[in-house]
mmCIF file of C-alpha atoms in Angstrom:
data_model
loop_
_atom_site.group_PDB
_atom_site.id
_atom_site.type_symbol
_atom_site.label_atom_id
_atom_site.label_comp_id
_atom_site.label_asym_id
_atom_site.label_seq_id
_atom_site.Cartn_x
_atom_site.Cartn_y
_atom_site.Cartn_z
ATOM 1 C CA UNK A 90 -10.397 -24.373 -8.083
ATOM 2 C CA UNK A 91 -13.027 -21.866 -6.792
ATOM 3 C CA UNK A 92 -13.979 -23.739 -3.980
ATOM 4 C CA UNK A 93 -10.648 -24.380 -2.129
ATOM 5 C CA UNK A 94 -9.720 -20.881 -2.544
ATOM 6 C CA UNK A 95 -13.700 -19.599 -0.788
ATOM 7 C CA UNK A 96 -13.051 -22.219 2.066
ATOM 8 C CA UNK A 97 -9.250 -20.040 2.324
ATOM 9 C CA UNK A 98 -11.377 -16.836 2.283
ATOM 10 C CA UNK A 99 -13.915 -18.267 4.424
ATOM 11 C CA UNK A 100 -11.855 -18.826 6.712
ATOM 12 C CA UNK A 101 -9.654 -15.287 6.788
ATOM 13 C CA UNK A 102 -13.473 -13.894 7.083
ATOM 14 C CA UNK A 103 -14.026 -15.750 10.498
ATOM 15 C CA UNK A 104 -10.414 -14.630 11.869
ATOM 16 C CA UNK A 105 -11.866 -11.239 11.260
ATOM 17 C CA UNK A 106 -14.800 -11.360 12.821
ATOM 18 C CA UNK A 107 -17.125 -11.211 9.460
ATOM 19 C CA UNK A 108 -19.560 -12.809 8.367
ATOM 20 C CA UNK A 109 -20.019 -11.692 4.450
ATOM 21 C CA UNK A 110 -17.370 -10.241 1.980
ATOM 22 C CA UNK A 111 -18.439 -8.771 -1.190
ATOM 23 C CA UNK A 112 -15.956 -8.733 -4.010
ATOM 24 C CA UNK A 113 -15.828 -6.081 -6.433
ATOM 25 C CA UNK A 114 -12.183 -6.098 -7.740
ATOM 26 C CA UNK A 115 -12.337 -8.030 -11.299
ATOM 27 C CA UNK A 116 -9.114 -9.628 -10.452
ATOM 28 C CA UNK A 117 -9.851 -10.785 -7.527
ATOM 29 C CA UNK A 118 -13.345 -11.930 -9.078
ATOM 30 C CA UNK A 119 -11.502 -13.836 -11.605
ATOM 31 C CA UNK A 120 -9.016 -15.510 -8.985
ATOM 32 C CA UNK A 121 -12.013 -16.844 -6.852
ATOM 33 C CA UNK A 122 -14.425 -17.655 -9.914
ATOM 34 C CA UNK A 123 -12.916 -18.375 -12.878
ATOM 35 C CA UNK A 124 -14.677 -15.766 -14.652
ATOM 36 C CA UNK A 125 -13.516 -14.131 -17.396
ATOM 37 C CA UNK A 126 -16.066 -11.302 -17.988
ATOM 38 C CA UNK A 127 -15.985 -7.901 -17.155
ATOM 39 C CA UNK A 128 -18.825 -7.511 -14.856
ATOM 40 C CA UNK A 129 -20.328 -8.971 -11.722
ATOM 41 C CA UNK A 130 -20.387 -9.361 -8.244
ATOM 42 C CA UNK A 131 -18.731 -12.277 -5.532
ATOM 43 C CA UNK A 132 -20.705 -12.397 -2.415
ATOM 44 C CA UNK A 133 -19.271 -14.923 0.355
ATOM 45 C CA UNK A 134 -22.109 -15.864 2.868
ATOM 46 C CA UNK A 135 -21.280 -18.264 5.676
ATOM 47 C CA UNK A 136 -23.327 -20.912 4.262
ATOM 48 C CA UNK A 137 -23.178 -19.271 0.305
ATOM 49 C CA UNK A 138 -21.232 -18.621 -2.649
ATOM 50 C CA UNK A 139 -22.935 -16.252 -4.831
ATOM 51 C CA UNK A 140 -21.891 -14.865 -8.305
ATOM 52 C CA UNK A 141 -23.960 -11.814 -9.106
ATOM 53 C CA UNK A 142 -23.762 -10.701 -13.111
ATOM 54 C CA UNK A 143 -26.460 -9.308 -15.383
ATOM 55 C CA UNK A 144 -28.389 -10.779 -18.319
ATOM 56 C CA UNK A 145 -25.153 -10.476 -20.797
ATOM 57 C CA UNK A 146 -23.261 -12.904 -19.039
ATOM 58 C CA UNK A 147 -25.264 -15.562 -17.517
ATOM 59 C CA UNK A 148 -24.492 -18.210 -19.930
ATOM 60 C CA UNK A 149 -20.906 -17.424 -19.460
ATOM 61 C CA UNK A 150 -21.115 -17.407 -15.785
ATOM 62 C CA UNK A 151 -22.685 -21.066 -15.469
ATOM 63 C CA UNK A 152 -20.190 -21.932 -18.161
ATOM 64 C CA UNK A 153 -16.980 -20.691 -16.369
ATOM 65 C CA UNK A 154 -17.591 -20.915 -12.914
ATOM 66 C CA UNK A 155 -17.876 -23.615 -10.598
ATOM 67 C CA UNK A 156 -19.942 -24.642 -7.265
ATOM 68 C CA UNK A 157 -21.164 -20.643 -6.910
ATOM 69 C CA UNK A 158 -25.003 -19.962 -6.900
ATOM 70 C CA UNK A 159 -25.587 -17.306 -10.323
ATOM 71 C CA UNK A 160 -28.075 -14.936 -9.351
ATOM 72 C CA UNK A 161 -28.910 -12.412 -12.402
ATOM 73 C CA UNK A 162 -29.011 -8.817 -10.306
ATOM 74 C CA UNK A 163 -31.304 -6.075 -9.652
ATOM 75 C CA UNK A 164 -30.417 -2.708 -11.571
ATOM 76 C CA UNK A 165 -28.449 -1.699 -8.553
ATOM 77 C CA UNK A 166 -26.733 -4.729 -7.620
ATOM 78 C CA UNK A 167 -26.235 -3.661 -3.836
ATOM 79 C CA UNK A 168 -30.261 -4.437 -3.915
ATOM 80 C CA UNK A 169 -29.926 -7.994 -4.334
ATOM 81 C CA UNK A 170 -26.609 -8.101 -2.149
ATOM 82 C CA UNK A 171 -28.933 -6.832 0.494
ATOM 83 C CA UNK A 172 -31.635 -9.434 -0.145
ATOM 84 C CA UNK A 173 -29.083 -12.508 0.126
ATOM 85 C CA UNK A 174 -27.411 -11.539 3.019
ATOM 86 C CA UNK A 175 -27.811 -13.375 6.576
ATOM 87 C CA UNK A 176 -30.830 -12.076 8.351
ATOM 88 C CA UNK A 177 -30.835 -10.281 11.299
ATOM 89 C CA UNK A 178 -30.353 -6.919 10.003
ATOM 90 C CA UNK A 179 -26.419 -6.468 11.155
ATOM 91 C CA UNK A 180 -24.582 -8.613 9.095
ATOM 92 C CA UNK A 181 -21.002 -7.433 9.256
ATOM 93 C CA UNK A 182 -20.007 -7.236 5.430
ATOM 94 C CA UNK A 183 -16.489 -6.543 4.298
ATOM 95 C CA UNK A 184 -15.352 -4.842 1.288
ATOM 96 C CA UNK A 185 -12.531 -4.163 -0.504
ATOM 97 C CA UNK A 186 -11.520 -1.136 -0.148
ATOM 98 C CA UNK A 187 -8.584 -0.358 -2.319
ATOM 99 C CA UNK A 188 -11.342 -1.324 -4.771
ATOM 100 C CA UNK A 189 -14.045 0.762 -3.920
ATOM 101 C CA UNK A 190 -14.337 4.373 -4.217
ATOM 102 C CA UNK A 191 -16.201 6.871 -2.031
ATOM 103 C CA UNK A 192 -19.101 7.304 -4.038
ATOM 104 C CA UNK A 193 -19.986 3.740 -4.178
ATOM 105 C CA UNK A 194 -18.941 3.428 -0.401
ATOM 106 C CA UNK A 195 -21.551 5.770 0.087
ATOM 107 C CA UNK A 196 -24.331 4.454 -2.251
ATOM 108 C CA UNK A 197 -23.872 0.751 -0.680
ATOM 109 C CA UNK A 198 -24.135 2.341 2.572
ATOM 110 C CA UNK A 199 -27.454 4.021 2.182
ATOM 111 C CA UNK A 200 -29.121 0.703 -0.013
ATOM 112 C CA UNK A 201 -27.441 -1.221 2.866
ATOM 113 C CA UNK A 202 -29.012 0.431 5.927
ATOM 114 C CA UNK A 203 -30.514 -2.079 8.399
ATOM 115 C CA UNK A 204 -29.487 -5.099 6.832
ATOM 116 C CA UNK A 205 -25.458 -4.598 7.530
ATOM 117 C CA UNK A 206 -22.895 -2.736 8.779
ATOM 118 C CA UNK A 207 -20.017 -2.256 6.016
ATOM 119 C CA UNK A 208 -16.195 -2.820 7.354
ATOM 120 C CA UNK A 209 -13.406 -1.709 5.413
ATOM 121 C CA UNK A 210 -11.077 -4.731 4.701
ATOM 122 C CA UNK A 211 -8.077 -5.043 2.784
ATOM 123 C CA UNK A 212 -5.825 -8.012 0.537
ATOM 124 C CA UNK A 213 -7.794 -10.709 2.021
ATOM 125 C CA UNK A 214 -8.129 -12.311 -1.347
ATOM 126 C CA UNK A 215 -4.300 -10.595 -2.403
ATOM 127 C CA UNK A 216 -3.097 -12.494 0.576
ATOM 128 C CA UNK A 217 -4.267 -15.953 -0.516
ATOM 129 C CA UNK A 218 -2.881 -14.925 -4.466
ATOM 130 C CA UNK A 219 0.757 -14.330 -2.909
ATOM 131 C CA UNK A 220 1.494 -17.972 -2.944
ATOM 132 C CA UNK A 221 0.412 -19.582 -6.305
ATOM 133 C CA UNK A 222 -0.741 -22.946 -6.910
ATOM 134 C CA UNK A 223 0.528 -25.675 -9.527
ATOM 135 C CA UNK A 224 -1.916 -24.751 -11.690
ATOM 136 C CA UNK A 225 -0.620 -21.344 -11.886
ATOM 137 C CA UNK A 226 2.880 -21.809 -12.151
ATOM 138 C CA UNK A 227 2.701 -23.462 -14.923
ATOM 139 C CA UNK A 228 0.773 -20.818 -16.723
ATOM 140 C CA UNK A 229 3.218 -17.920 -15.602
ATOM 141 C CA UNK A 230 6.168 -20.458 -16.965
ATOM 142 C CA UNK A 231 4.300 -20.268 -20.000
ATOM 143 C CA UNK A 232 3.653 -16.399 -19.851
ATOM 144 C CA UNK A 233 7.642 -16.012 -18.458
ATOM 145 C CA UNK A 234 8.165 -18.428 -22.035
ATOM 146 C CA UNK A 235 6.752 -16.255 -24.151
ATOM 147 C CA UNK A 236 8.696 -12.722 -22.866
ATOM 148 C CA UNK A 237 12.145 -15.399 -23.540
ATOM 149 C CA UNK A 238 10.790 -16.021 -27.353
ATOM 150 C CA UNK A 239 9.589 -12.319 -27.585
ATOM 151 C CA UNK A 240 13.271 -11.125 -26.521
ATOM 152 C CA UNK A 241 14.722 -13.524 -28.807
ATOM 153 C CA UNK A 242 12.677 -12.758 -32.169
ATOM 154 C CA UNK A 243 13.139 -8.861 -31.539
ATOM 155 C CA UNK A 244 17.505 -9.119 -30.718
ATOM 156 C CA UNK A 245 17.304 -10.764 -34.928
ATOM 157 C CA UNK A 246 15.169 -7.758 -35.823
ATOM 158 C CA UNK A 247 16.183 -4.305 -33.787
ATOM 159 C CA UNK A 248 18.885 -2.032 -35.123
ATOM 160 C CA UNK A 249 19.737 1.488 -35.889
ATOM 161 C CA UNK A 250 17.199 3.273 -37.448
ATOM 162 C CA UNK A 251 14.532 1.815 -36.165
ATOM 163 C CA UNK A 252 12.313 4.122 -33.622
ATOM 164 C CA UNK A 253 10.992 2.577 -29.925
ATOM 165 C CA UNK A 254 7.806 2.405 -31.265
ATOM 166 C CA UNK A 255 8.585 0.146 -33.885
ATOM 167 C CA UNK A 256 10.256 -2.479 -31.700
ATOM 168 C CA UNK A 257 7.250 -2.429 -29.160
ATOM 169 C CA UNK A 258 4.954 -3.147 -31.776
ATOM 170 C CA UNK A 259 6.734 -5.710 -33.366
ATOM 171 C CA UNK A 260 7.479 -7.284 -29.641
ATOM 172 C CA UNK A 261 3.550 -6.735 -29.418
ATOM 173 C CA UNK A 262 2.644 -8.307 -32.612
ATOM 174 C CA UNK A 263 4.870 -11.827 -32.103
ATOM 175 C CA UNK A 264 3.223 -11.742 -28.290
ATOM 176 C CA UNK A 265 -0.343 -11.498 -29.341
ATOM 177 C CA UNK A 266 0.019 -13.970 -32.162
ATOM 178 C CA UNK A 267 1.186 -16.695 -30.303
ATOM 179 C CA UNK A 268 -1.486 -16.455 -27.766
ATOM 180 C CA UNK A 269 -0.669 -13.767 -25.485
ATOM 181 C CA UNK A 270 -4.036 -11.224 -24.308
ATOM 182 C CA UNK A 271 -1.812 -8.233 -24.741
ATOM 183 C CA UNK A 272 1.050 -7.226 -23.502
ATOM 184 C CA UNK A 273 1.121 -7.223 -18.945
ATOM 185 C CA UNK A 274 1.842 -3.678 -19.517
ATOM 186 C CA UNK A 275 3.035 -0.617 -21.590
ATOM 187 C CA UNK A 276 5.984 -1.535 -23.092
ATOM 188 C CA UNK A 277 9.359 -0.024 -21.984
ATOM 189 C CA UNK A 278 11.700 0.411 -24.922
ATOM 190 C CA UNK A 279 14.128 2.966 -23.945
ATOM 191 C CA UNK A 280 17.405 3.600 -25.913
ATOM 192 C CA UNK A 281 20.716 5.794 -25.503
ATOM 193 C CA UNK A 282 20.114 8.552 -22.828
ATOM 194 C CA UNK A 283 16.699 7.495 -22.588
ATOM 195 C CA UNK A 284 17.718 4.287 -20.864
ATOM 196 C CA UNK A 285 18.705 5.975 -18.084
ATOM 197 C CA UNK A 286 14.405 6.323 -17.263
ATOM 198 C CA UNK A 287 13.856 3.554 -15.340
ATOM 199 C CA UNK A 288 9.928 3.835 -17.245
ATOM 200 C CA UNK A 289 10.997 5.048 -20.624
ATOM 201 C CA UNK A 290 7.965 3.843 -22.413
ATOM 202 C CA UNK A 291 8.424 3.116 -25.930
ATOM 203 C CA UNK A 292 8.523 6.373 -27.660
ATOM 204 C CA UNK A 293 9.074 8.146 -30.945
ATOM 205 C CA UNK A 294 13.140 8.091 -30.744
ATOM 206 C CA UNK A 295 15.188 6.619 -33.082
ATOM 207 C CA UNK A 296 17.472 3.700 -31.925
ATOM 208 C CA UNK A 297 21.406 4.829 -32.799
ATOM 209 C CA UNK A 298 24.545 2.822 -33.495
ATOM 210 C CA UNK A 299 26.143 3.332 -29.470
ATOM 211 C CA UNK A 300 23.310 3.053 -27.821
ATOM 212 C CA UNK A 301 22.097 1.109 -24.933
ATOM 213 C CA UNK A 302 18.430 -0.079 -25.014
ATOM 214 C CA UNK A 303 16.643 -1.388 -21.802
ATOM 215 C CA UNK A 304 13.853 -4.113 -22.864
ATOM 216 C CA UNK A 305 10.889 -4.113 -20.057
ATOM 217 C CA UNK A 306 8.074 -6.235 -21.163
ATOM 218 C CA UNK A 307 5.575 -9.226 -20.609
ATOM 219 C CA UNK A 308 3.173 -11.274 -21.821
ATOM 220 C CA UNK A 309 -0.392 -11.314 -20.465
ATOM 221 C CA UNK A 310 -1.694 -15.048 -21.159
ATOM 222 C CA UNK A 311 -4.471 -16.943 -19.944
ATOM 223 C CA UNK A 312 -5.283 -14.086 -16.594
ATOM 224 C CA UNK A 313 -1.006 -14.512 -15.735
ATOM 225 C CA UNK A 314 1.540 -12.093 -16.343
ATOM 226 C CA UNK A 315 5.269 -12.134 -17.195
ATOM 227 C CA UNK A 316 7.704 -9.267 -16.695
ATOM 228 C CA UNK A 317 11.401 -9.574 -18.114
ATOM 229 C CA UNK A 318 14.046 -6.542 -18.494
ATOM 230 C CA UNK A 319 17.226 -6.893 -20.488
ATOM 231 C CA UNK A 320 19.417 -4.506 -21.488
ATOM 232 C CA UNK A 321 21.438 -4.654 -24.994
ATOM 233 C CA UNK A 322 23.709 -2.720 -26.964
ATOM 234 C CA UNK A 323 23.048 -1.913 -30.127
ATOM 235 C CA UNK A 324 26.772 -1.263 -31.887
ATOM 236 C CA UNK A 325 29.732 -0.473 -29.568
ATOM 237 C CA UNK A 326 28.469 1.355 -25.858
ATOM 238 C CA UNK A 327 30.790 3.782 -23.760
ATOM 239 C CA UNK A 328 32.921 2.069 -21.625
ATOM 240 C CA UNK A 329 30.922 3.473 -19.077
ATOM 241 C CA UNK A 330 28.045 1.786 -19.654
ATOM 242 C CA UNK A 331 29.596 -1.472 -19.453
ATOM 243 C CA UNK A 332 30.878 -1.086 -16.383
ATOM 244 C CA UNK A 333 27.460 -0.459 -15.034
ATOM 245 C CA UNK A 334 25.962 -3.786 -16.828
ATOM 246 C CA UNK A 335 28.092 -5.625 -15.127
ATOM 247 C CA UNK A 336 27.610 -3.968 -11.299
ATOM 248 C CA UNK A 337 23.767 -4.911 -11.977
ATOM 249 C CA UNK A 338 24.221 -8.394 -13.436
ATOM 250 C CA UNK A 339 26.923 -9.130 -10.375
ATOM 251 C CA UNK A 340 24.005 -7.813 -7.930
ATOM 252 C CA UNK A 341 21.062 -9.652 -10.031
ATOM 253 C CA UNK A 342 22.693 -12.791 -9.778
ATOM 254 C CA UNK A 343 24.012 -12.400 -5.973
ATOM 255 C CA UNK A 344 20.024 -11.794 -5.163
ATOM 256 C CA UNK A 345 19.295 -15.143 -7.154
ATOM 257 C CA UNK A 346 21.591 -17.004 -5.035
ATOM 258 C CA UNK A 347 20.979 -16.167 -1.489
ATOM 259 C CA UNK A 348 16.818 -15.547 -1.856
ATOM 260 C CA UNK A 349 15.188 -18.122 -0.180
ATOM 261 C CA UNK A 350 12.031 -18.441 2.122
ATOM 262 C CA UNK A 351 11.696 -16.246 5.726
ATOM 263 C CA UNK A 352 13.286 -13.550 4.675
ATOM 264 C CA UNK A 353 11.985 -10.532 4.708
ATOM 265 C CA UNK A 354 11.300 -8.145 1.403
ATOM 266 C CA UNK A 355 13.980 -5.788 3.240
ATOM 267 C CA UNK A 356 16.761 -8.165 3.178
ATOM 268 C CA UNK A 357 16.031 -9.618 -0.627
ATOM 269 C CA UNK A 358 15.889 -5.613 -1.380
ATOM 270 C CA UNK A 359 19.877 -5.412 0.422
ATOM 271 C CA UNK A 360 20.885 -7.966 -1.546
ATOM 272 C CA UNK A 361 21.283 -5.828 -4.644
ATOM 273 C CA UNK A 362 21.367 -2.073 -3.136
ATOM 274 C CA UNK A 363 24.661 -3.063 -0.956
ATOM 275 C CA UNK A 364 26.408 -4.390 -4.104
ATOM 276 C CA UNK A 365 25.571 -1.083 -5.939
ATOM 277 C CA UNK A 366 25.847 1.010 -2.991
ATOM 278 C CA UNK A 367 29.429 -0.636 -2.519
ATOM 279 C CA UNK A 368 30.604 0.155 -5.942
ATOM 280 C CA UNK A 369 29.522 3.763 -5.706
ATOM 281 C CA UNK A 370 26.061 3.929 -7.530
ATOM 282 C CA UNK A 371 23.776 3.636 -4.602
ATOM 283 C CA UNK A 372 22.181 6.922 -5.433
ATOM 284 C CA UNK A 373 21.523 5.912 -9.312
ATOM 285 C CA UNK A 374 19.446 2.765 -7.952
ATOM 286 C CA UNK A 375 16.565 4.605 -7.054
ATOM 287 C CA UNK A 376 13.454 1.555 -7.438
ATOM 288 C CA UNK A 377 13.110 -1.387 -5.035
ATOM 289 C CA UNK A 378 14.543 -5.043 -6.172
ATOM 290 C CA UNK A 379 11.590 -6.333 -7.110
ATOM 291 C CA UNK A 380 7.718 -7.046 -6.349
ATOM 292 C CA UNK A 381 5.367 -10.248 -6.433
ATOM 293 C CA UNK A 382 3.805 -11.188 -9.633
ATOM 294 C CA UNK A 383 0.900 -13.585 -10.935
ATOM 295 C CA UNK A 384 -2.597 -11.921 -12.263
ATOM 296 C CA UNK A 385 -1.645 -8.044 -12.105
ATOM 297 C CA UNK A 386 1.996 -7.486 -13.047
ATOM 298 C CA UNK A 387 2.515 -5.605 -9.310
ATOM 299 C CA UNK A 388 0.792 -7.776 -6.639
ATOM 300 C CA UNK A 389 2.550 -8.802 -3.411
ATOM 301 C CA UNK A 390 5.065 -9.114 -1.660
ATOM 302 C CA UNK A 391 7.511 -6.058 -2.371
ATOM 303 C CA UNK A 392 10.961 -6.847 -2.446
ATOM 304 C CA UNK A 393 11.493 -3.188 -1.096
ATOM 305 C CA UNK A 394 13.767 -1.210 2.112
ATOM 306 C CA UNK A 395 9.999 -1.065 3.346
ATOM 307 C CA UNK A 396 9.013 -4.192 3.315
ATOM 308 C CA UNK A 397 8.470 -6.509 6.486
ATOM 309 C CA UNK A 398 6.841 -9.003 3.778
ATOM 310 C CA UNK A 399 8.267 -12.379 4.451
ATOM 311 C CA UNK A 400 8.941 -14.833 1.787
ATOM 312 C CA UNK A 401 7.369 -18.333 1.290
ATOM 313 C CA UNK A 402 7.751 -20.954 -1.157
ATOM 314 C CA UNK A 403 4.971 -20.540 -4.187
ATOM 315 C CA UNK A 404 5.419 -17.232 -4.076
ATOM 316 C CA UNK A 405 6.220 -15.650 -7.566
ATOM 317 C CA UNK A 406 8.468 -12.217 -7.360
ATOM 318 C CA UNK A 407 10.603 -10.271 -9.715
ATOM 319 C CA UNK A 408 14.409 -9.506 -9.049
ATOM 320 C CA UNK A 409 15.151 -6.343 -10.961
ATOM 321 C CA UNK A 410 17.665 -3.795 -9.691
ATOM 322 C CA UNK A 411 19.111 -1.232 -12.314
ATOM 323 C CA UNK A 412 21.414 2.093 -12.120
ATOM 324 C CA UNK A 413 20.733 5.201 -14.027
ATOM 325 C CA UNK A 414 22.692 7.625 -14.879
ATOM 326 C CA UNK A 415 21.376 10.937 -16.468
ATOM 327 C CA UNK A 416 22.552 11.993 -19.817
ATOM 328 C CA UNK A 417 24.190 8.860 -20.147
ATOM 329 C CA UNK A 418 21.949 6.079 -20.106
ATOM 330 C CA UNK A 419 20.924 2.882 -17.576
ATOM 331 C CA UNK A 420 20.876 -0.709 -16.872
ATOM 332 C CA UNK A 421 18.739 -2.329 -15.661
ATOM 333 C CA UNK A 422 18.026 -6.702 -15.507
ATOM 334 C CA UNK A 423 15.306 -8.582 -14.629
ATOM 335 C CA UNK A 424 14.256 -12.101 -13.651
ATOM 336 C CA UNK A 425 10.565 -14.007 -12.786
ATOM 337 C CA UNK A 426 11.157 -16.055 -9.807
ATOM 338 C CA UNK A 427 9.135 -18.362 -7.732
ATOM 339 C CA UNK A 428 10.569 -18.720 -4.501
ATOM 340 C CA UNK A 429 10.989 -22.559 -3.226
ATOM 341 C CA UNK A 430 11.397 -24.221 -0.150
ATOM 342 C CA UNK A 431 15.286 -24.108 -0.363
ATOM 343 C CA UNK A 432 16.026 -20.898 -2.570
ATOM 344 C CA UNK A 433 14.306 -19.774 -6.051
ATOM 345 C CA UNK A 434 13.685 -21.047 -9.573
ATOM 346 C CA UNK A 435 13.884 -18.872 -12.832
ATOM 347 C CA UNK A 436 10.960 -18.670 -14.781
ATOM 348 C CA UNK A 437 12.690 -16.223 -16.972
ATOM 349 C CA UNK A 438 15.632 -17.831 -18.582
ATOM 350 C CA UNK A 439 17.057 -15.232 -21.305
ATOM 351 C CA UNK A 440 20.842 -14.755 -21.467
ATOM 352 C CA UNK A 441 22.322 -12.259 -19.331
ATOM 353 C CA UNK A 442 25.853 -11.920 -21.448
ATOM 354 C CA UNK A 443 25.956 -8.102 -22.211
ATOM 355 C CA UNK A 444 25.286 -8.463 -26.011
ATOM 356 C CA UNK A 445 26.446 -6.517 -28.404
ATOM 357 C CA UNK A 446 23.803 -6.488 -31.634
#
C-alpha cells in the first residue's frame, strides 16, 4: 500500500522541484503509512522513506507499516529530520502547510538553518487521496453500510418525547458496537423548527408529534468515513414541509443521474441549485451540493459554485442539497457516491420515500 502511494508522492515532489517532503498531518501520515498512532513524523527523501515516532510506538510502527525506515527521534524531532536529509546544506523541503502553524514554521526554520530551505506546499498527499483505491472503497461501502443499519435501527426507536440527545446517543451506541471508531462527526439531530439549521447538532429539545427531523450522521470505521442525511417525519408535517421534501429529493436524484466524470464541481453544484432556484427556494439553499469524502469526512473535491474541481472516476463525494426555511423547519437529503467512469454508484442506499413514523 505505502509504497505505491510514496512513488505517487515522489513523483508530485519532482514536478515541484523538491527534493524532501515532511509530513506532519496524522491523516495524511496514516494514508501513506498505515499507521494508526497518534504521533510521528513521514520524511520522503529521494532515495528514503523514513517514519520518525518516539519510544511509545516503535513496536507499533514496525508492526503497521511497511517498506519505511523507523528511526526513533531526537527530543525535537526537526533534529533528526535535519540529520537525514540529503547533504549539501540546501535541500529544498516541503511542508504542509495547512498543517503547520507559525510557531512550528518558525522553530523548524531556525533547527533547519543550513541544511534546507523550507517551501510551503499544499494537498500534495490530499491530491493523491481524491481518487480512492479498491481497497478503500470497499471499506467506505462498509462505513456507508453501517450509517444505512444505523438509520434503520433508530426510524423503530425515535418518537415523540424523546429529546435529540437521546437519539444521537442511541445512533452512537448501535455505531460503536458494531465496529464503528466513533461517529465521522458530531451528530446532527435536528427536529421541528430546528431542522431548518442546516448544523443543528443534537441538542436538548424534545422531538414533537408534527415535526420534521433531519438525520446527519456517519460512521468512522477502520480510518474511512460515511456521511448520510435523511429527513423524516415524526406524526403528520405541514403541508409545507412536504412540498419542500419533495423539491430536494427531485433535485437529489436529478444530481445522481447526470454526475459523471469531467465535470466540474460547479456544474454537479447547478445540478441541484437550478431545480431549487426554479421552484422558488434558491435563497433557502444556502450550502454547496456536496464535498469529497474518504479519511476526514470533508476532503476534496467540493461540489460547490466555486469549484473548478473536475471529477474522475474513484473519486468518493457526497450529494446533499437541502432548503431551510426559518421558523418552519428544513430538508435536507444526502447520498455517498463514488463517481465511475460512466456516471456514479450509491454507497448510501437508505430509502428516500418521505416517511411518516
Amino acid at each position: 500500500m505505502g509504497n505505491n502511494r510514496v512513488s505517487k508522492l515522489r513523483q508530485a515532489l519532482q514536478d515541484r522541484g523538491l527534493e524532501a517532503m515532511l509530513i506532519t498531518s496524522g491523516v495524511n501520515r496514516r494514508y501513506l503509512t498505515g499507521f494508526t498512532g497518534s504521533s510521528g513524523y513521514v520524511l520522503i527523501t529521494p532515495d528514503d522513506s523514513y517514519f520518525l515516532t518516539d519510544f511509545r510506538y516503535m513496536t507499533q510502527a514496525a508492526d503497521q507499516t511497511d517498506g519505511f525506515k523507523i528511526v526513533e527521534h531526537a527530543p525535537r524531532f526537526i533534529d533528526t529530520v535535519r540529520s537525514l536529509l540529503p547533504g549539501g546544506g540546501s535541500a529544498l523541503l516541503g511542508f504542509e502547510q495547512d498543517d503547520v502553524t507559525y510557531a512550528a514554521y518558525a522553530a523548524y526554520a531556525e533547527a533547519l538553518e543550513g541544511a534546507a530551505k523550507l517551501v510551503p506546499s499544499s494537498k500534495l498527499v490530499e491530491d493523491l487521496r481524491m481518487i480512492k483505491d479498491d481497497s478503500e472503497l470497499e471499506i467506505m461501502q462498509r462505513a456507508a453500510d453501517l450509517a444505512d443499519d444505523t438509520f434503520r435501527h433508530i426510524l423503530g426507536i425515535v418518537k415523540p418525547g424523546m429529546t435529540e440527545r437521546d437519539v444521537d446517543l442511541e445512533m452512537e451506541f448501535y455505531m460503536r458496537s458494531r465496529g464503528a471508531t466513533s461517529s465521522s462527526f458530531d451528530t446532527i439531530v435536528a427536529s421541528g423548527v430546528r431542522s431548518a439549521m442546516p448544523h443543528g447538532v443534537a441538542s436538548g429539545k424534545v422531538i414533537e408529534s408534527g415535526d420534521l427531523v433531519t438525520f446527519d450522521f456517519g460512521a468512522l470505521l477502520d480510518g474511512y468515513c460515511s456521511d448520510l442525511t435523511r429527513t423524516v417525519a415524526v406524526g403528520e408535517a405541514a403541508p409545507k414541509l412536504k412540498e419542500i421534501y419533495d423539491i430536494v429529493l427531485e433535485a437529489q436524484l436529478h444530481a445522481l443521474e447526470q454526475i459523471k466524470p469531467g465535470m466540474t464541481g460547479r456544474e454537479c453544484d447547478a445540478l441541484t441549485r437550478d431545480i431549487i432556484t426554479r421552484y422558488g427556494y434558491g435563497e433557502y439553499f444556502g450550502h454547496s451540493t456536496g464535498h469529497g469524502l474518504g479519511m476526514e469526512v470533508h476532503e476534496w473535491p467540493r461540489l460547490s459554485k466555486m469549484s473548478d474541481d473536475i471529477l474522475q472516476p474513484g473519486m468518493v463525494v457526497t450529494v446533499e442539497p437541502g432548503i431551510y426555511l426559518p421558523g418552519i423547519g428544513g430538508v435536507r437529503i444526502e447520498d455517498d457516491v463514488v463517481v465511475t467512469d460512466t456516471g456514479v454508484r450509491r454507497l448510501t442506499r437508505s430509502s428516500k420515500e418521505y416517511t411518516v413514523l
